[in-house]
């Protein structure tokens, strides 16, 4: 009997194990049914895959980890679906079955919907839960009280999702094994729960980048095991940093940047003897830096920039032997820089610009460390540049402008081959500039020596080897003298050369017989010198030359006709010279003011006084020739247009009957092509067949657009593109890459419905008037601004600032987080959209559309073999990104000026210090709610500075979007 019962028990166990294995298999297949797997990475999740004995084995499926006992019975303990290009939803019904899971990793995908509560109610053995970088939304599930004690969870990473509502409260804090809690980058609201201070084993806490408010709870100071805390980039109720934070004795990293906190820095921070990084920038902190900070010997990174901190840098900082970054810029600090800083062996970045520091730099700064970045501009410092500042040959950026420095460069920069960016304008430096020869030879790209007292001219051999220089400015050095180096027209990277008011004489460099202008040179400013001779006509052949200022010189002769036919020259200023003859008739000069030509008594023709006699006859003959050319071109254009229309008609007839294909991206149900076409039909053309649908499309700045309601009631915007069948694959590949772009400040591309001749792009729908261009005036009215946002306490400037940073985040994502980068191509106020009733969160529309248009217009040669990367590269992606940045600056200026039109580099932006000050006053007047002397005034000035940097006439002088965003958020 005992043998019988033992056999029966064994059979029951085997049946139970087999049954449970079958349940897990069915659960995984059920889970797969709700997942959109565009890359087919879960193709082996199938009952077809069996082991050698013929039974189904889920343990060999992708992403599955099993635990097998000595009897060869297996259970699933790990499910890792990270970075598989998956979307869709996760069903709690099937998660509930996988009760033995120890690890669940869904990160770096595009899952949507609510996170199943079953993860916390049923998976008692789960130790690692990683759902980061998805799009889960709704409220975060709570942990039932009966599951808290037995739950083994130690890592909970939900970074970068779309959760809303309050942070999960007390139930979560009772997970006694939790070590990592990352809830950053969503839309959580409300205060940080005080219960978060009761975690027993927490080491990592990240809550930054949400919509949290309230005060920072002092109870967080009870976290005795925490080493890393990030709670910045929220909008806490303005209050101080709790002094209790000084009790977190194991803390190594603390970031509360951009958090609306005020008050002074707690002296209790000096108890944090393991602290390595402290980031408190872009707040409202006041008072002085506690001198006991010098006792935190572990400190490596200290950034207190963009606050209202006063008083000198404590002398005790000389003891911070591990310090690498010291950033105190944009404060109200004063006094001299402590001499002891020169002895810090690890110091790499000293950033203290925009303060009131006095005295000289420490004499041996750079001798004992490997400095990389020094920015001490806009202070009241004087003396020489320390002779050892580049001793370690690592200094790449030296920014000293707007101080009272003096002396010669040869004492400090003679052998600085590592230097990339040098800005020492608006000081009192003297002597010659030959000391920069090594820097220019080895890689300096930006050099500004203007408004100093340099002499000795610009040596020819200095510029000859400057193969990487992009920006060179020596203007307003009245004693410089010398002549213009001949190499300025042909240096491969040079885009801006400025040497105005330098007492330079001689002729403009004459081109050689094999003269070929550099493809990069865009701006040459040589006004206020003693240049003589004729205007070399070949200069007009410089294809990139956009600005040429030769005013206030002694140039003679006539203006070559080539200047009138230049395809790029937008601004030519030759006023106050000795030129004669007729101004060439050209479209280039139609909008050029007479001020560009005045001061030349013998010069005539529009926009100056009419010419007479022989000159007038010549002008009349030129006009007649121009009229004949125009008539010829018009006739040719009409013939060409008729031919194109005939070809287009034949093309459309030929492609009437073709097959359609539908691709759905994140956020769109799996509609068929027939669903999409039927929806377009039912909305616009009731009697068209699904194969030949051609809806009446409204015009757009880029592609045709219409509004369509899909079967489930989803409303989308549809844009139509037409392509050659040979280019379909290349363009659709690029559109697929756009479909995978996901950021809260970008309008989502939801799908592509296409055939051989055309395609329909489906985007999130926004009301036609919900864009920045239509609503920018509403931002000037405090009551209107408040009623259009979720926070009625938002000031006009706060709303504007949030819009600006939102635009920057979206553009930064396209430029820096997409591979390859995606230039927007058409950034303007009308392409910045808002959801109805929320004027704080902008969404960029039409990104990448210009690239699609370029692909459509690209030649057909080798089009079949061309790849997306090839097309993007051929379209000069770097130039497009520069244009994006300029457009971003123009949008900022438009917001600052309440919708008034902006012409970057034109009369609406400052061109000299006096005009700049006037411009700042004008901006402050436009934002009259901002009180002088407040942090908001400083914030406006910072935003304006970013805008002017972005709209610089020299593209390479513009910051990258990553740099622009950092400047906006931190002043760095």
Tab-separated table of C-alpha atoms in Angstrom, residues 680-881:
chain	number	residue	atom	x	y	z
A	680	UNK	CA	-10.527	59.220	-45.088
A	681	UNK	CA	-13.269	58.333	-47.562
A	682	UNK	CA	-16.097	58.631	-45.056
A	683	UNK	CA	-14.773	61.944	-43.829
A	684	UNK	CA	-14.318	63.560	-47.215
A	685	UNK	CA	-15.273	61.533	-50.302
A	686	UNK	CA	-18.163	59.115	-49.845
A	687	UNK	CA	-18.148	57.542	-53.302
A	688	UNK	CA	-14.411	56.898	-53.806
A	689	UNK	CA	-13.003	53.369	-53.712
A	690	UNK	CA	-10.329	52.520	-51.135
A	691	UNK	CA	-7.764	52.077	-53.873
A	692	UNK	CA	-8.115	55.537	-55.384
A	693	UNK	CA	-8.899	57.764	-52.436
A	694	UNK	CA	-7.745	61.362	-52.881
A	695	UNK	CA	-9.189	63.500	-50.051
A	696	UNK	CA	-9.340	67.267	-50.402
A	697	UNK	CA	-6.270	68.277	-48.401
A	698	UNK	CA	-5.787	71.587	-46.650
A	699	UNK	CA	-2.585	73.495	-47.295
A	700	UNK	CA	0.323	73.430	-44.852
A	701	UNK	CA	3.760	74.991	-44.792
A	702	UNK	CA	5.385	71.679	-45.528
A	703	UNK	CA	3.012	68.938	-46.653
A	704	UNK	CA	-0.698	68.733	-47.341
A	705	UNK	CA	-2.807	68.108	-44.240
A	706	UNK	CA	-6.335	67.077	-43.279
A	707	UNK	CA	-8.276	65.932	-40.206
A	708	UNK	CA	-9.576	62.333	-40.104
A	709	UNK	CA	-11.647	60.387	-37.542
A	710	UNK	CA	-10.642	56.691	-37.309
A	711	UNK	CA	-13.024	53.763	-36.540
A	712	UNK	CA	-12.524	53.840	-32.762
A	713	UNK	CA	-13.198	57.577	-32.626
A	714	UNK	CA	-9.526	58.567	-32.540
A	715	UNK	CA	-8.988	61.893	-34.323
A	716	UNK	CA	-5.704	62.262	-36.203
A	717	UNK	CA	-4.035	64.719	-38.528
A	718	UNK	CA	-3.133	63.201	-41.898
A	719	UNK	CA	-0.380	64.509	-44.145
A	720	UNK	CA	0.027	63.276	-47.673
A	721	UNK	CA	3.294	62.761	-49.526
A	722	UNK	CA	3.864	61.560	-53.056
A	723	UNK	CA	7.001	59.713	-54.124
A	724	UNK	CA	8.679	57.878	-56.938
A	725	UNK	CA	8.294	54.127	-56.433
A	726	UNK	CA	12.085	53.775	-56.441
A	727	UNK	CA	12.354	56.092	-53.456
A	728	UNK	CA	9.537	54.565	-51.415
A	729	UNK	CA	11.762	52.192	-49.446
A	730	UNK	CA	14.333	54.823	-48.492
A	731	UNK	CA	11.749	57.395	-47.402
A	732	UNK	CA	9.593	54.878	-45.534
A	733	UNK	CA	12.685	53.721	-43.617
A	734	UNK	CA	13.263	57.288	-42.496
A	735	UNK	CA	9.580	57.652	-41.573
A	736	UNK	CA	9.893	54.443	-39.506
A	737	UNK	CA	12.730	56.078	-37.582
A	738	UNK	CA	10.499	59.126	-36.971
A	739	UNK	CA	7.769	56.799	-35.712
A	740	UNK	CA	10.076	55.520	-32.974
A	741	UNK	CA	10.779	59.038	-31.705
A	742	UNK	CA	8.970	59.572	-28.390
A	743	UNK	CA	9.227	62.626	-26.200
A	744	UNK	CA	6.590	64.554	-24.288
A	745	UNK	CA	7.492	67.759	-26.147
A	746	UNK	CA	7.118	66.251	-29.625
A	747	UNK	CA	3.950	65.594	-31.618
A	748	UNK	CA	3.730	61.824	-32.076
A	749	UNK	CA	3.830	60.195	-35.501
A	750	UNK	CA	1.227	57.443	-35.102
A	751	UNK	CA	1.319	55.571	-38.384
A	752	UNK	CA	2.077	55.378	-42.098
A	753	UNK	CA	-0.402	54.168	-44.719
A	754	UNK	CA	1.274	53.915	-48.121
A	755	UNK	CA	1.371	52.428	-51.576
A	756	UNK	CA	3.888	52.668	-54.416
A	757	UNK	CA	3.044	56.230	-55.307
A	758	UNK	CA	2.050	58.000	-52.083
A	759	UNK	CA	1.724	57.764	-48.346
A	760	UNK	CA	-0.409	59.203	-45.539
A	761	UNK	CA	1.340	60.176	-42.312
A	762	UNK	CA	-0.909	59.998	-39.225
A	763	UNK	CA	-0.133	62.375	-36.339
A	764	UNK	CA	-1.741	63.282	-33.017
A	765	UNK	CA	-4.473	65.830	-33.662
A	766	UNK	CA	-4.377	69.308	-32.145
A	767	UNK	CA	-7.010	72.006	-32.558
A	768	UNK	CA	-6.038	74.409	-35.371
A	769	UNK	CA	-5.775	77.443	-33.098
A	770	UNK	CA	-3.896	75.693	-30.290
A	771	UNK	CA	-0.425	76.820	-31.364
A	772	UNK	CA	2.081	79.350	-30.115
A	773	UNK	CA	1.592	81.773	-32.996
A	774	UNK	CA	-2.138	82.038	-32.300
A	775	UNK	CA	-1.851	82.233	-28.522
A	776	UNK	CA	1.336	84.144	-27.819
A	777	UNK	CA	-0.528	87.366	-27.088
A	778	UNK	CA	-2.547	85.556	-24.392
A	779	UNK	CA	0.705	85.067	-22.500
A	780	UNK	CA	0.901	88.814	-21.947
A	781	UNK	CA	-2.298	88.822	-19.881
A	782	UNK	CA	-1.829	87.345	-16.445
A	783	UNK	CA	-5.443	86.259	-15.987
A	784	UNK	CA	-5.637	84.633	-19.421
A	785	UNK	CA	-2.321	82.875	-18.911
A	786	UNK	CA	-3.467	81.472	-15.613
A	787	UNK	CA	-6.773	80.200	-16.924
A	788	UNK	CA	-5.137	78.337	-19.779
A	789	UNK	CA	-2.873	76.313	-17.530
A	790	UNK	CA	-3.247	73.675	-14.882
A	791	UNK	CA	-1.649	75.911	-12.275
A	792	UNK	CA	-3.607	79.099	-11.679
A	793	UNK	CA	-0.717	80.446	-9.631
A	794	UNK	CA	1.618	80.522	-12.614
A	795	UNK	CA	2.865	84.003	-13.458
A	796	UNK	CA	3.077	85.187	-17.032
A	797	UNK	CA	6.850	84.832	-17.021
A	798	UNK	CA	6.689	81.378	-15.395
A	799	UNK	CA	4.437	80.189	-18.222
A	800	UNK	CA	6.731	81.686	-20.847
A	801	UNK	CA	9.786	80.139	-19.259
A	802	UNK	CA	8.189	76.703	-19.120
A	803	UNK	CA	7.253	76.953	-22.796
A	804	UNK	CA	10.796	77.949	-23.743
A	805	UNK	CA	12.394	75.101	-21.789
A	806	UNK	CA	9.833	72.642	-23.175
A	807	UNK	CA	10.720	73.652	-26.737
A	808	UNK	CA	14.400	73.292	-25.857
A	809	UNK	CA	13.878	69.805	-24.397
A	810	UNK	CA	12.065	68.588	-27.508
A	811	UNK	CA	14.667	69.999	-29.883
A	812	UNK	CA	17.514	68.723	-27.704
A	813	UNK	CA	16.006	65.220	-27.876
A	814	UNK	CA	15.958	65.344	-31.678
A	815	UNK	CA	19.534	66.608	-31.885
A	816	UNK	CA	21.190	64.606	-29.119
A	817	UNK	CA	19.154	61.491	-28.336
A	818	UNK	CA	18.253	60.340	-31.854
A	819	UNK	CA	20.771	58.384	-33.901
A	820	UNK	CA	21.394	59.742	-36.413
A	821	UNK	CA	20.275	63.178	-35.197
A	822	UNK	CA	17.020	64.515	-36.665
A	823	UNK	CA	17.002	68.241	-37.508
A	824	UNK	CA	13.566	69.759	-37.077
A	825	UNK	CA	13.931	71.818	-40.245
A	826	UNK	CA	10.918	74.114	-39.802
A	827	UNK	CA	10.818	75.352	-36.217
A	828	UNK	CA	8.497	78.340	-35.839
A	829	UNK	CA	5.664	79.529	-33.613
A	830	UNK	CA	2.929	77.962	-35.756
A	831	UNK	CA	4.613	74.552	-35.485
A	832	UNK	CA	4.606	74.633	-31.670
A	833	UNK	CA	1.321	73.107	-30.552
A	834	UNK	CA	-0.577	72.787	-27.262
A	835	UNK	CA	-3.252	70.503	-25.935
A	836	UNK	CA	-6.549	72.261	-25.362
A	837	UNK	CA	-6.484	74.098	-22.043
A	838	UNK	CA	-2.785	73.575	-21.353
A	839	UNK	CA	-0.560	76.393	-22.537
A	840	UNK	CA	2.448	75.249	-20.489
A	841	UNK	CA	3.540	72.077	-22.292
A	842	UNK	CA	4.587	72.693	-25.916
A	843	UNK	CA	4.739	69.984	-28.577
A	844	UNK	CA	6.923	70.418	-31.662
A	845	UNK	CA	5.206	69.486	-34.917
A	846	UNK	CA	6.616	68.806	-38.402
A	847	UNK	CA	10.024	67.627	-37.194
A	848	UNK	CA	11.842	65.675	-39.904
A	849	UNK	CA	9.334	66.741	-42.563
A	850	UNK	CA	11.893	68.931	-44.287
A	851	UNK	CA	14.214	65.935	-44.558
A	852	UNK	CA	11.387	63.978	-46.204
A	853	UNK	CA	10.833	66.799	-48.682
A	854	UNK	CA	14.544	66.850	-49.407
A	855	UNK	CA	14.524	63.121	-50.062
A	856	UNK	CA	11.578	63.599	-52.405
A	857	UNK	CA	13.452	66.280	-54.305
A	858	UNK	CA	16.763	64.430	-54.331
A	859	UNK	CA	17.902	63.162	-57.726
A	860	UNK	CA	16.978	59.646	-58.818
A	861	UNK	CA	20.583	58.579	-59.441
A	862	UNK	CA	21.434	55.601	-57.245
A	863	UNK	CA	18.207	56.218	-55.348
A	864	UNK	CA	17.537	52.517	-54.922
A	865	UNK	CA	20.805	51.880	-53.119
A	866	UNK	CA	20.791	55.094	-51.101
A	867	UNK	CA	20.321	54.671	-47.380
A	868	UNK	CA	18.646	57.022	-44.949
A	869	UNK	CA	21.999	57.883	-43.409
A	870	UNK	CA	23.406	58.748	-46.852
A	871	UNK	CA	20.491	61.055	-47.573
A	872	UNK	CA	20.735	62.772	-44.218
A	873	UNK	CA	24.487	63.217	-44.603
A	874	UNK	CA	24.102	64.616	-48.106
A	875	UNK	CA	21.605	67.119	-46.761
A	876	UNK	CA	24.259	68.670	-44.495
A	877	UNK	CA	22.748	67.663	-41.185
A	878	UNK	CA	25.138	69.929	-39.294
A	879	UNK	CA	23.958	72.997	-41.197
A	880	UNK	CA	20.327	72.050	-40.601
A	881	UNK	CA	20.971	71.740	-36.870
